Coordinates of C-alpha atoms and ligand atoms in Angstrom, one line a residue:
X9 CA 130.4 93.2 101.1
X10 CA 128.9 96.7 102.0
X11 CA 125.2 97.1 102.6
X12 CA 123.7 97.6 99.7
X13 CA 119.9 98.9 101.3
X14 CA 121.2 102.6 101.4
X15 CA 122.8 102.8 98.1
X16 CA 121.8 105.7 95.5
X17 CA 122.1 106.0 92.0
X18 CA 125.4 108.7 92.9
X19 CA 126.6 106.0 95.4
X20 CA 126.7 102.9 92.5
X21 CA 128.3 105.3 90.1
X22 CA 131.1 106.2 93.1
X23 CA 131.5 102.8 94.2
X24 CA 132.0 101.4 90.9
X25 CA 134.9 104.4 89.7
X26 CA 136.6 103.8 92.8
X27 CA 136.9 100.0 92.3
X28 CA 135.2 99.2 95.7
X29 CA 133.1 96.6 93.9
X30 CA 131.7 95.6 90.8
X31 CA 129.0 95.5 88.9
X32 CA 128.7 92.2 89.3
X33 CA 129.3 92.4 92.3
X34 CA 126.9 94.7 93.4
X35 CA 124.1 92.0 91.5
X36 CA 124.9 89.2 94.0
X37 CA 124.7 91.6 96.8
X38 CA 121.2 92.8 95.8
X39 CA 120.1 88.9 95.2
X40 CA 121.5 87.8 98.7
X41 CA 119.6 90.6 100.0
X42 CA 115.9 89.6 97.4
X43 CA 116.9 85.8 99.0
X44 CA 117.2 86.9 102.7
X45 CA 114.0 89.7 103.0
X46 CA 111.9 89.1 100.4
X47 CA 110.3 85.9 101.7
X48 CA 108.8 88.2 104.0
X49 CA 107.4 90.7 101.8
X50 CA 106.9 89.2 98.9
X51 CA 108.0 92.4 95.9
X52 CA 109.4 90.3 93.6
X53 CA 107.6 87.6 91.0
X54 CA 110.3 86.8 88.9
X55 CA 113.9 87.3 89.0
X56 CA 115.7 88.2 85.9
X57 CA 119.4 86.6 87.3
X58 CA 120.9 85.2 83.9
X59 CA 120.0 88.9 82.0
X60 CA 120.9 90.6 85.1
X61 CA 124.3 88.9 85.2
X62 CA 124.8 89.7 81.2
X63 CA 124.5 93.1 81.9
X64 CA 126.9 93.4 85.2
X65 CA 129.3 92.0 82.8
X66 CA 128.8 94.5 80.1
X67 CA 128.9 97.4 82.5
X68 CA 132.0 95.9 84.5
X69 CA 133.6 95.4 80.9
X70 CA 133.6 98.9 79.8
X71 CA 134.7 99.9 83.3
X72 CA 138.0 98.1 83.0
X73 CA 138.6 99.2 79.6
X74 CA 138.2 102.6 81.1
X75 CA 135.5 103.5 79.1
X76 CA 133.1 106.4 80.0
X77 CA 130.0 104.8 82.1
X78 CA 127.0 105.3 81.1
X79 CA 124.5 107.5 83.5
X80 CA 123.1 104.6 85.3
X81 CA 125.8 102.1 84.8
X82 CA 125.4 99.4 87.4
X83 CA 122.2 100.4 88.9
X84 CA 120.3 97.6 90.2
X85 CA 116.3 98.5 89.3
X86 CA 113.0 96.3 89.5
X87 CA 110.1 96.8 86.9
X88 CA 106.5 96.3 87.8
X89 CA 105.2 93.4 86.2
X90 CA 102.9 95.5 83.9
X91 CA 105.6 96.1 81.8
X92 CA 107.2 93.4 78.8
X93 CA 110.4 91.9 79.1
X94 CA 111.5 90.3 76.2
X95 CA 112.4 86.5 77.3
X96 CA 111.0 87.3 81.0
X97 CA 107.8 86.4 82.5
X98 CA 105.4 89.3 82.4
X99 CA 102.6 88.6 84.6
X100 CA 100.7 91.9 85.1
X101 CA 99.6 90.6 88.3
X102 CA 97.1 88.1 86.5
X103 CA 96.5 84.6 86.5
X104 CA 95.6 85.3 82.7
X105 CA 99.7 86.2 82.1
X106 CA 101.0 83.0 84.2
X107 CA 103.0 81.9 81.7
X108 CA 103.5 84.8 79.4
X109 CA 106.7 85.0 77.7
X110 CA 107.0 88.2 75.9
X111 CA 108.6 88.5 72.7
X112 CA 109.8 92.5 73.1
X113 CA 110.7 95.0 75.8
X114 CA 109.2 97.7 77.2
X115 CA 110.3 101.1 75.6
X116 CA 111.3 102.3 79.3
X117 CA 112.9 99.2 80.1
X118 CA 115.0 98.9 77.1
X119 CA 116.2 102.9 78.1
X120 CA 117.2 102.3 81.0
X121 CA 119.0 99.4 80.1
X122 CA 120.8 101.3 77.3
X123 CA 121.8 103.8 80.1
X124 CA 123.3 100.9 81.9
X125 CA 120.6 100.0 84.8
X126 CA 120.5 96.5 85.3
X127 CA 117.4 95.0 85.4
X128 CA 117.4 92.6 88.7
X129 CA 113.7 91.1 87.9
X130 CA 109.8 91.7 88.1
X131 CA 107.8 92.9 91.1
X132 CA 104.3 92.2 92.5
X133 CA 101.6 94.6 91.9
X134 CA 97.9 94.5 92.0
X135 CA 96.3 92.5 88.8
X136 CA 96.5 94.4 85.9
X137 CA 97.7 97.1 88.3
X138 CA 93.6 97.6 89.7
X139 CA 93.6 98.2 93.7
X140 CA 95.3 100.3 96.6
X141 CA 97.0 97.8 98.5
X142 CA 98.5 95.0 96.3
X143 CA 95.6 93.2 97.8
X144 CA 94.6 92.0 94.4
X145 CA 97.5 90.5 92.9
X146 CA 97.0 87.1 91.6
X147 CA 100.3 85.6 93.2
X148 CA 99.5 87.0 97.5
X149 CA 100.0 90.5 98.7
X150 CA 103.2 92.8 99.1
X151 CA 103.6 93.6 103.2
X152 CA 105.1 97.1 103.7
X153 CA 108.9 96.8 104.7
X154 CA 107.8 99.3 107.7
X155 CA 105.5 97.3 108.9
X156 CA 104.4 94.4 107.8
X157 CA 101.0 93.7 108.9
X158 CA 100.3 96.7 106.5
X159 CA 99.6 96.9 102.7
X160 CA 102.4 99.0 100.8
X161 CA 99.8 100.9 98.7
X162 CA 98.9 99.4 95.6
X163 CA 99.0 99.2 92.7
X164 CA 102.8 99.4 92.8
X165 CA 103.0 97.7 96.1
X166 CA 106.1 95.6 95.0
X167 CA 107.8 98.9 93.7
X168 CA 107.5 101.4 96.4
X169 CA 108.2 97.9 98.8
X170 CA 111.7 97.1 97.0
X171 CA 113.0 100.5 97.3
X172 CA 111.9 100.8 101.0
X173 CA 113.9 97.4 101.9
X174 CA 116.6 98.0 100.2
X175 CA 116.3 95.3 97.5
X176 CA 117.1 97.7 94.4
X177 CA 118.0 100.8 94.3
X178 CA 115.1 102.1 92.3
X179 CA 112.3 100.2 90.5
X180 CA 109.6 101.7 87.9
X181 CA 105.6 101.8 88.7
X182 CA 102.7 102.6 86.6
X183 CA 100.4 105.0 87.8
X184 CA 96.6 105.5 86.6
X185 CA 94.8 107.0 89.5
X186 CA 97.4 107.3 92.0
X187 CA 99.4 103.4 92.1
X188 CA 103.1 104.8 91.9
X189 CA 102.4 108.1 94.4
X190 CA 100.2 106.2 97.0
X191 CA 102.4 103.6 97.7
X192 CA 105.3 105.9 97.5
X193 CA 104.0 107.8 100.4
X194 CA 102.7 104.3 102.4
X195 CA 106.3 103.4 102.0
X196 CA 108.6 106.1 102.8
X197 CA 110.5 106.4 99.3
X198 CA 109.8 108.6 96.1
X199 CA 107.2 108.4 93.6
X200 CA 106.9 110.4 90.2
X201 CA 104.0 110.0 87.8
X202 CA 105.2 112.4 85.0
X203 CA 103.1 113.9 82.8
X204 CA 100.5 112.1 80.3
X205 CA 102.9 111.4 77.3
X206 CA 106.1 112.0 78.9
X207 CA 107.2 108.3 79.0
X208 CA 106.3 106.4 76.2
X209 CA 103.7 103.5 77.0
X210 CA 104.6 101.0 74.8
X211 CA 105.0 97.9 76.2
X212 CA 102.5 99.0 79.3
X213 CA 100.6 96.4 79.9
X214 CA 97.5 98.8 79.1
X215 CA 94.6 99.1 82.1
X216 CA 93.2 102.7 81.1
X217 CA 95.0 103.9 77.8
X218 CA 94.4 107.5 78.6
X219 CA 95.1 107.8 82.4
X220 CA 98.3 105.5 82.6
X221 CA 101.5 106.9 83.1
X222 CA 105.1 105.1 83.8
X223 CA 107.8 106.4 86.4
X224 CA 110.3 105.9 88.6
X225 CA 110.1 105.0 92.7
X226 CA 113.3 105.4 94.5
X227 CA 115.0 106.7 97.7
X228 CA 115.9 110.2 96.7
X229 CA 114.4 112.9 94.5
X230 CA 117.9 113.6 92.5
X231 CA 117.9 109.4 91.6
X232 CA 113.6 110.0 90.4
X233 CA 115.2 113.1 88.4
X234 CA 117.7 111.0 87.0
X235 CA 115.8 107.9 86.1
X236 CA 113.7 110.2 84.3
X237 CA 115.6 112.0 82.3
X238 CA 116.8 108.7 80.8
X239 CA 113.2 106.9 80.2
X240 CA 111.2 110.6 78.9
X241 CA 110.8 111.8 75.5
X242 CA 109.2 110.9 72.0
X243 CA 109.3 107.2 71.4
X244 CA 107.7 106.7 67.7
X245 CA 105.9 103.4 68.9
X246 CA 103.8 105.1 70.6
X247 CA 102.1 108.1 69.2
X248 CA 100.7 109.7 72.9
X249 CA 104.3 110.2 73.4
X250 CA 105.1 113.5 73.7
X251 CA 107.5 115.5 71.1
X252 CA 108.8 118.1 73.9
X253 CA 112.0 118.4 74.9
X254 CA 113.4 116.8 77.9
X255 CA 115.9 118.9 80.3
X256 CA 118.7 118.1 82.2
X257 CA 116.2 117.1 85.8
X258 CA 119.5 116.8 87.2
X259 CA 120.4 120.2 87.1
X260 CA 117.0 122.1 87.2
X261 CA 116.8 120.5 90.7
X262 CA 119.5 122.5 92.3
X263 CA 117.5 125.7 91.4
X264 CA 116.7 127.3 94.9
X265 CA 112.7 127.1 95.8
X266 CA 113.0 130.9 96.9
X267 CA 109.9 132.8 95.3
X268 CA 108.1 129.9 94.2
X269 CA 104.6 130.4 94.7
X270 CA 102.7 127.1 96.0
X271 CA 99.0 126.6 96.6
X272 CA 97.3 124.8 98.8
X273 CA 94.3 123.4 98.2
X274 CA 91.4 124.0 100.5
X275 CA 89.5 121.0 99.4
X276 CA 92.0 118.2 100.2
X277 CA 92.5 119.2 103.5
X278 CA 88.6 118.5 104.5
X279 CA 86.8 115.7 106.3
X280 CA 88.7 112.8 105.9
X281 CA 92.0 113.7 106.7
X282 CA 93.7 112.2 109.7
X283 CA 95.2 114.4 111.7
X284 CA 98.8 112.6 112.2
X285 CA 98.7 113.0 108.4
X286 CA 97.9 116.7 108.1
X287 CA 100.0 118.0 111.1
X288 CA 103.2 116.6 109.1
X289 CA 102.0 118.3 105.7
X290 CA 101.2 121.1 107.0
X291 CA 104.6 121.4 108.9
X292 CA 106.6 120.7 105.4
X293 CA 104.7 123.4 104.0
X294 CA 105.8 125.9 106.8
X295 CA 109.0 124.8 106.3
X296 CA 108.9 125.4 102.1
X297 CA 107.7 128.9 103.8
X298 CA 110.5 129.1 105.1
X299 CA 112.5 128.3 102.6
X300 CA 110.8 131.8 100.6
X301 CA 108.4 129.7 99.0
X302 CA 104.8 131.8 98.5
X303 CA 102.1 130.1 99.9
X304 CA 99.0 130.8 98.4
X305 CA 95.5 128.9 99.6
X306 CA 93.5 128.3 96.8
X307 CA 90.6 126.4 95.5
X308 CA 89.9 122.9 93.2
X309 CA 86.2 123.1 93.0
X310 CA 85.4 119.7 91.4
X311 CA 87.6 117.7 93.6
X312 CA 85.1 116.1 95.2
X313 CA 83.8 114.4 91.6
X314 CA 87.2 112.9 90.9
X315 CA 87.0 109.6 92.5
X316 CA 83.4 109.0 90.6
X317 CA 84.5 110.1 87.2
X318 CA 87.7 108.2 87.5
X319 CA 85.5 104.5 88.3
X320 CA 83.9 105.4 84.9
X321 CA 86.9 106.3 83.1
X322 CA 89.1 104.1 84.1
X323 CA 86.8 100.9 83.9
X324 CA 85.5 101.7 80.7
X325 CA 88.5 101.7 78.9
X326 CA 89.8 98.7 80.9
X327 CA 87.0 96.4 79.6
X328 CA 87.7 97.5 76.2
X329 CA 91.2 96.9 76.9
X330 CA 91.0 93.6 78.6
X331 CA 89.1 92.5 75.6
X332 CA 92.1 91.1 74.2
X333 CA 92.4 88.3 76.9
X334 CA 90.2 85.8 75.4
X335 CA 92.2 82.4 75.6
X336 CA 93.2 82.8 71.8
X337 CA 96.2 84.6 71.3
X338 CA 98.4 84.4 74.7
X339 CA 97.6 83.8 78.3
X340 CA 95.7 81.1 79.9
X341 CA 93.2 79.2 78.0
X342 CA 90.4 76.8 79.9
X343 CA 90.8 73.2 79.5
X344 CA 88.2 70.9 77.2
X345 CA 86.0 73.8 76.0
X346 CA 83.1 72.0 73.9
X347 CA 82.7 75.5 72.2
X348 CA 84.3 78.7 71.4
X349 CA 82.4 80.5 73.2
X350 CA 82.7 78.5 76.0
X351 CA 86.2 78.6 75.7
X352 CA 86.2 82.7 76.1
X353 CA 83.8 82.5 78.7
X354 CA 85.7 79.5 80.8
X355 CA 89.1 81.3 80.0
X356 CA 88.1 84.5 81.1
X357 CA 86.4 83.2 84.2
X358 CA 89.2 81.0 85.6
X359 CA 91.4 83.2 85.3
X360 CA 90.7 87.0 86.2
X361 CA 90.2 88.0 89.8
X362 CA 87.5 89.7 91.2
X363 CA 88.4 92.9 91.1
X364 CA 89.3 92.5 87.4
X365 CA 85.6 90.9 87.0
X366 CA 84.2 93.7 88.7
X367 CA 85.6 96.5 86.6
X368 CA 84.7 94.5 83.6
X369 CA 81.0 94.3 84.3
X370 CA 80.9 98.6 85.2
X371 CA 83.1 99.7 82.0
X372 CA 80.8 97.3 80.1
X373 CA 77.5 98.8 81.8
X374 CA 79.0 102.9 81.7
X375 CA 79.2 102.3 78.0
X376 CA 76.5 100.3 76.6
X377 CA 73.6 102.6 74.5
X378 CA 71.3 103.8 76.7
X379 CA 73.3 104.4 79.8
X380 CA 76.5 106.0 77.6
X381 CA 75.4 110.0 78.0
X382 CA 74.4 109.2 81.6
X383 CA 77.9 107.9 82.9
X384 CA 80.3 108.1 80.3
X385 CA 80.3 111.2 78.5
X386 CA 79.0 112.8 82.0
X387 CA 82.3 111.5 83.5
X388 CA 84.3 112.8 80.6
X389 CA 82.9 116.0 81.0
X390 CA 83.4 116.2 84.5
X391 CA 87.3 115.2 83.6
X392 CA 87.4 118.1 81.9
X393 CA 85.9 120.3 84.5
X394 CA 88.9 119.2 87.0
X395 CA 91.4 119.7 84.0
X396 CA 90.1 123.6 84.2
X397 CA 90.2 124.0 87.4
X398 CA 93.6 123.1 87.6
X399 CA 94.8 125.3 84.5
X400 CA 92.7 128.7 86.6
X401 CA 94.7 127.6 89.7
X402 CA 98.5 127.8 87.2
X403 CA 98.2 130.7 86.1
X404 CA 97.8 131.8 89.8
X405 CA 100.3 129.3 91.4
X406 CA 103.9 127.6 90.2
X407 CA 102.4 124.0 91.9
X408 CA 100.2 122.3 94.2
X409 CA 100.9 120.7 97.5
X410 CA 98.6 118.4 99.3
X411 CA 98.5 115.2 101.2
X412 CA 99.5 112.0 99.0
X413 CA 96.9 110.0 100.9
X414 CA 94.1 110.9 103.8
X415 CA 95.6 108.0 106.0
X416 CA 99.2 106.3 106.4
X417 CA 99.3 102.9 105.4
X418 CA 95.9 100.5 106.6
X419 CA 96.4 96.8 107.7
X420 CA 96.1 94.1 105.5
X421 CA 92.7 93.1 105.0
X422 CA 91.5 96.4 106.7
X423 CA 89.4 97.2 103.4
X424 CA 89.3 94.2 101.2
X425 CA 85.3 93.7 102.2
X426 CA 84.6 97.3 101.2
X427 CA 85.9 98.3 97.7
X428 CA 84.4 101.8 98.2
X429 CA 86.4 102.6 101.4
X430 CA 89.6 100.9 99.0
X431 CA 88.4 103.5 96.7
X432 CA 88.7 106.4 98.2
X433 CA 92.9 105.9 99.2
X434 CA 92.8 107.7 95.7
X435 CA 90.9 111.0 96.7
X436 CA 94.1 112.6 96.4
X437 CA 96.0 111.1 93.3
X438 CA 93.3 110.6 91.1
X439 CA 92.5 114.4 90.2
X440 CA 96.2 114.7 88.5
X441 CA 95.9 111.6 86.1
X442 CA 92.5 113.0 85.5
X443 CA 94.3 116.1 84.2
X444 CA 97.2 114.5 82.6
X445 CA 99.3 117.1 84.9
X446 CA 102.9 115.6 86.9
X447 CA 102.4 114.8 90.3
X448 CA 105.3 113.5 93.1
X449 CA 105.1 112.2 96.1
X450 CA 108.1 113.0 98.8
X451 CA 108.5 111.6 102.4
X452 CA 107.6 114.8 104.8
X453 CA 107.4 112.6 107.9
X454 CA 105.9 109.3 110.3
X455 CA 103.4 109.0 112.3
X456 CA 104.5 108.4 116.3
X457 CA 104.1 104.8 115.5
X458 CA 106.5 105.2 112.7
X459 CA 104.6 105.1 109.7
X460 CA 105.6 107.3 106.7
X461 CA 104.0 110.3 105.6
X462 CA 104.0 111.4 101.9
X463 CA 103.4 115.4 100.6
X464 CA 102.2 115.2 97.2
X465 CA 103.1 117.7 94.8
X466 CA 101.3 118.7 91.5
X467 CA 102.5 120.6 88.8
X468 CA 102.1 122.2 85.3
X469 CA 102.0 120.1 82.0
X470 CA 105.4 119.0 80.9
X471 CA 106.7 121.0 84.1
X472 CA 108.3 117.9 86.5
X473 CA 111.5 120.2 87.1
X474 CA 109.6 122.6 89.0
X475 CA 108.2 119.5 91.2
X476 CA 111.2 118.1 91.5
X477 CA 112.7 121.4 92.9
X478 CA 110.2 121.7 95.3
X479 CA 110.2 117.9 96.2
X480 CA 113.7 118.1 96.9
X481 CA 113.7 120.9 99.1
X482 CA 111.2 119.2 101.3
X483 CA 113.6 116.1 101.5
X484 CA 116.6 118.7 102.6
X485 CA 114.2 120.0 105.9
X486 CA 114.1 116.4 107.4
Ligands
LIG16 N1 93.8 102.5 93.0 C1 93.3 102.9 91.7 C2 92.6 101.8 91.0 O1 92.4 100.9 91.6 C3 94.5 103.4 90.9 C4 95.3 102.3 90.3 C5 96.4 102.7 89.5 O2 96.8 103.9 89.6 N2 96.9 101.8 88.7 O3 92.2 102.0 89.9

């Protein structure tokens, strides 16, 4: 059978009109490929074989009856393990979710599953999807597929890692301060976070209910347009979900680039940046010059407050989110409590990790009375500072390009003793969740040692065409 670690969403739908192989095929070929690479790298928690196998079927099924295929008939995806699967292990990364069964799926599961993608099993990510590297998941770290004494970017380590090796074709992340974009661009492949409330969360596994976004990792842009336009739009189970309408990415993305205009943002090109990095962004911008693009240099003044707000934010509403794991209702409960309280306090300490513990303790501290209007609502405020300076820079530019990260992928263990310097592989990402805006991140290059380079690329609310356009006209210069 052909080698399957190339194949595009176009490519499955070819192969499988033209009878070069089946559906079902196609599923052995991707779980010979999980059995012989992923020892190595580790992406996957749980495989999904016997639902995986079900669906082949269906899809192979309506093939020989010559039925129309649906858009992503056959299409062999991973899900990060933040989101439910009914009947399949949903981890989340956590000790806490060892044995959690869930009784109902995952609104973007179940879509693209009803557009025929066939679900080949769960993948690794950082616990409760907290960390840069996939450092922190409770079951060992994800090693990058390009090299693998190096992290694949967290929190969707196992995501942007399954693409990059070829062990599905595309896989879906979560994103909250960077987790699908940063280890899209430590990995080579595509990440999209779309806009706040253009994917419906229900059935996210929630970290930080108003800074968490699903979308899709995969090897091309046209495959991330076409994953989402099968997961976006209004889902009434959950009531951020957007009511706008959702356009055909596929097409939008042919528009030319010509007399876009794009800004670049002096204050994520500062100290920081390594130079290997920034000669390869810059070069993709010349070359969207090139391509007629506009570029316009322009300024994010409270960039530099991002990362700070976003510890606040983000760890405030996980504590009140984590809440719910007390050893009651699902999830891991301590053995031989003598009390209840005991039992929360055993349950909870056995089984969360440290980073999980850590951002505990600071959402608890950022929110109690007395030190609420000092960190809190100062962070919130500061939110919507960034928010503003993004909607002055719109109505001057069409979108944003910057660096995805400040560095190419770090070694494992390189930062696990410093959770500040883990931090701060965020500076880049963090601004757009902040904002609720789209952001993508697109392969522009490697290093000489032959580490990828991501260009991020940020755009208006509700806007991911325009991203997509100018995403894929970087992918067309290499
Ligand atoms: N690295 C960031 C954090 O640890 C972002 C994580 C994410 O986007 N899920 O919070």
């Amino acid at each position: 059978m052909m080698d399957v670690s190339l194949l595009t969403v176009d490519a499955v739908r070819k192969g499988l009109a033209e009878r070069q192989f089946t559906a079902s095929a196609l599923v052995d070929a991707f779980y010979r490929k999980i059995a012989a690479e992923d020892k190595d790298i580790h992406a996957y928690l749980t495989l999904s074989e016997e639902r995986a196998r079900r669906q082949a079927q269906a899809i192979d099924d309506l093939a020989a009856k010559g039925d129309p295929l649906p858009p992503l008939a056959g299409v062999p995806v991973g899900i990060k393990d933040v989101m439910v699967t009914k009947g399949i292990r949903s981890t989340a990364g956590s000790k806490i979710l060892e044995n959690f069964i869930p009784p109902y799926d995952c609104t973007a599961v179940a879509r693209l599953e009803a557009a025929g993608a066939i679900v080949l099993g769960k993948l690794n990510c950082d616990e409760f999807a907290m960390g840069s590297s996939n450092e922190n998941s409770a079951y060992g770290p994800v090693r990058n597929p390009r090299d693998k004494s190096r992290v694949p970017g967290g929190s969707s380590g196992g995501s942007a890692a399954a693409v990059a090796a070829g062990m599905a074709v595309a896989t879906l992340g979560s994103d909250t301060g960077g987790s699908i974009r940063q280890p899209a661009a430590f990995c080579g492949v595509v990440g999209l976070m779309p806009t706040y409330g253009r994917i419906s969360r229900y059935g996210l596994i929630a970290f930080a209910s108003s800074l968490d976004h699903i979308g899709p990792l995969t090897r091309t842009v046209k495959d991330a347009a076409l994953l989402l336009g099968c997961i976006a739009g209004r889902d009434p189970l959950d009531s951020t979900s957007a009511n706008v309408p959702v356009p055909d990415y596929a097409r939008e993305l042919q528009k030319p680039v010509q007399g876009l205009k794009l800004g670049v943002p002096k204050e994520y090109f500062a100290e920081g940046l390594d130079a290997e990095v920034r000669a390869s962004v810059d070069s993709a911008i010349a070359g969207l010059k090139n391509q007629g693009c506009e570029i316009v240099s322009i300024s994010l003044p409270h960039t530099a407050y991002a990362v700070p707000a976003y510890y606040v934010i983000a760890t405030a509403e996980a504590s009140a989110n984590l809440a719910r794991f007390d050893g009651v209702r699902y999830g891991y409960r301590s053995a031989n409590p003598q009390t209840l309280s005991e039992m929360y306090r055993r349950s909870r300490d056995e089984a969360f990790g440290a980073e999980v513990k850590r951002r505990i303790m600071l959402g608890t501290y950022v929110l109690s009375s007395g030190y609420y209007d000092a960190y809190y609502l100062k962070a919130q405020k500061v939110r919507t500072l960034i928010t503003r300076d993004f909607e002055e820079a719109f109505t001057r530019v069409d979108a944003i390009v910057t660096p995805t990260t400040p560095t190419p992928a770090f070694k494992l263990g390189e930062k696990t003793d410093d959770p500040l310097a883990m931090y701060l592989a965020d500076i880049y990402t963090v601004t757009g969740d902040l904002a609720g805006i789209p952001g993508i991140s697109v392969p522009c290059g490697n290093t000489k040692a032959g580490l990828p380079i991501g260009l991020q690329i940020l755009g208006r609310h509700f806007d991911e065409s325009t991203l997509l356009r100018v995403a894929r006209a970087v992918e067309q210069q290499r």
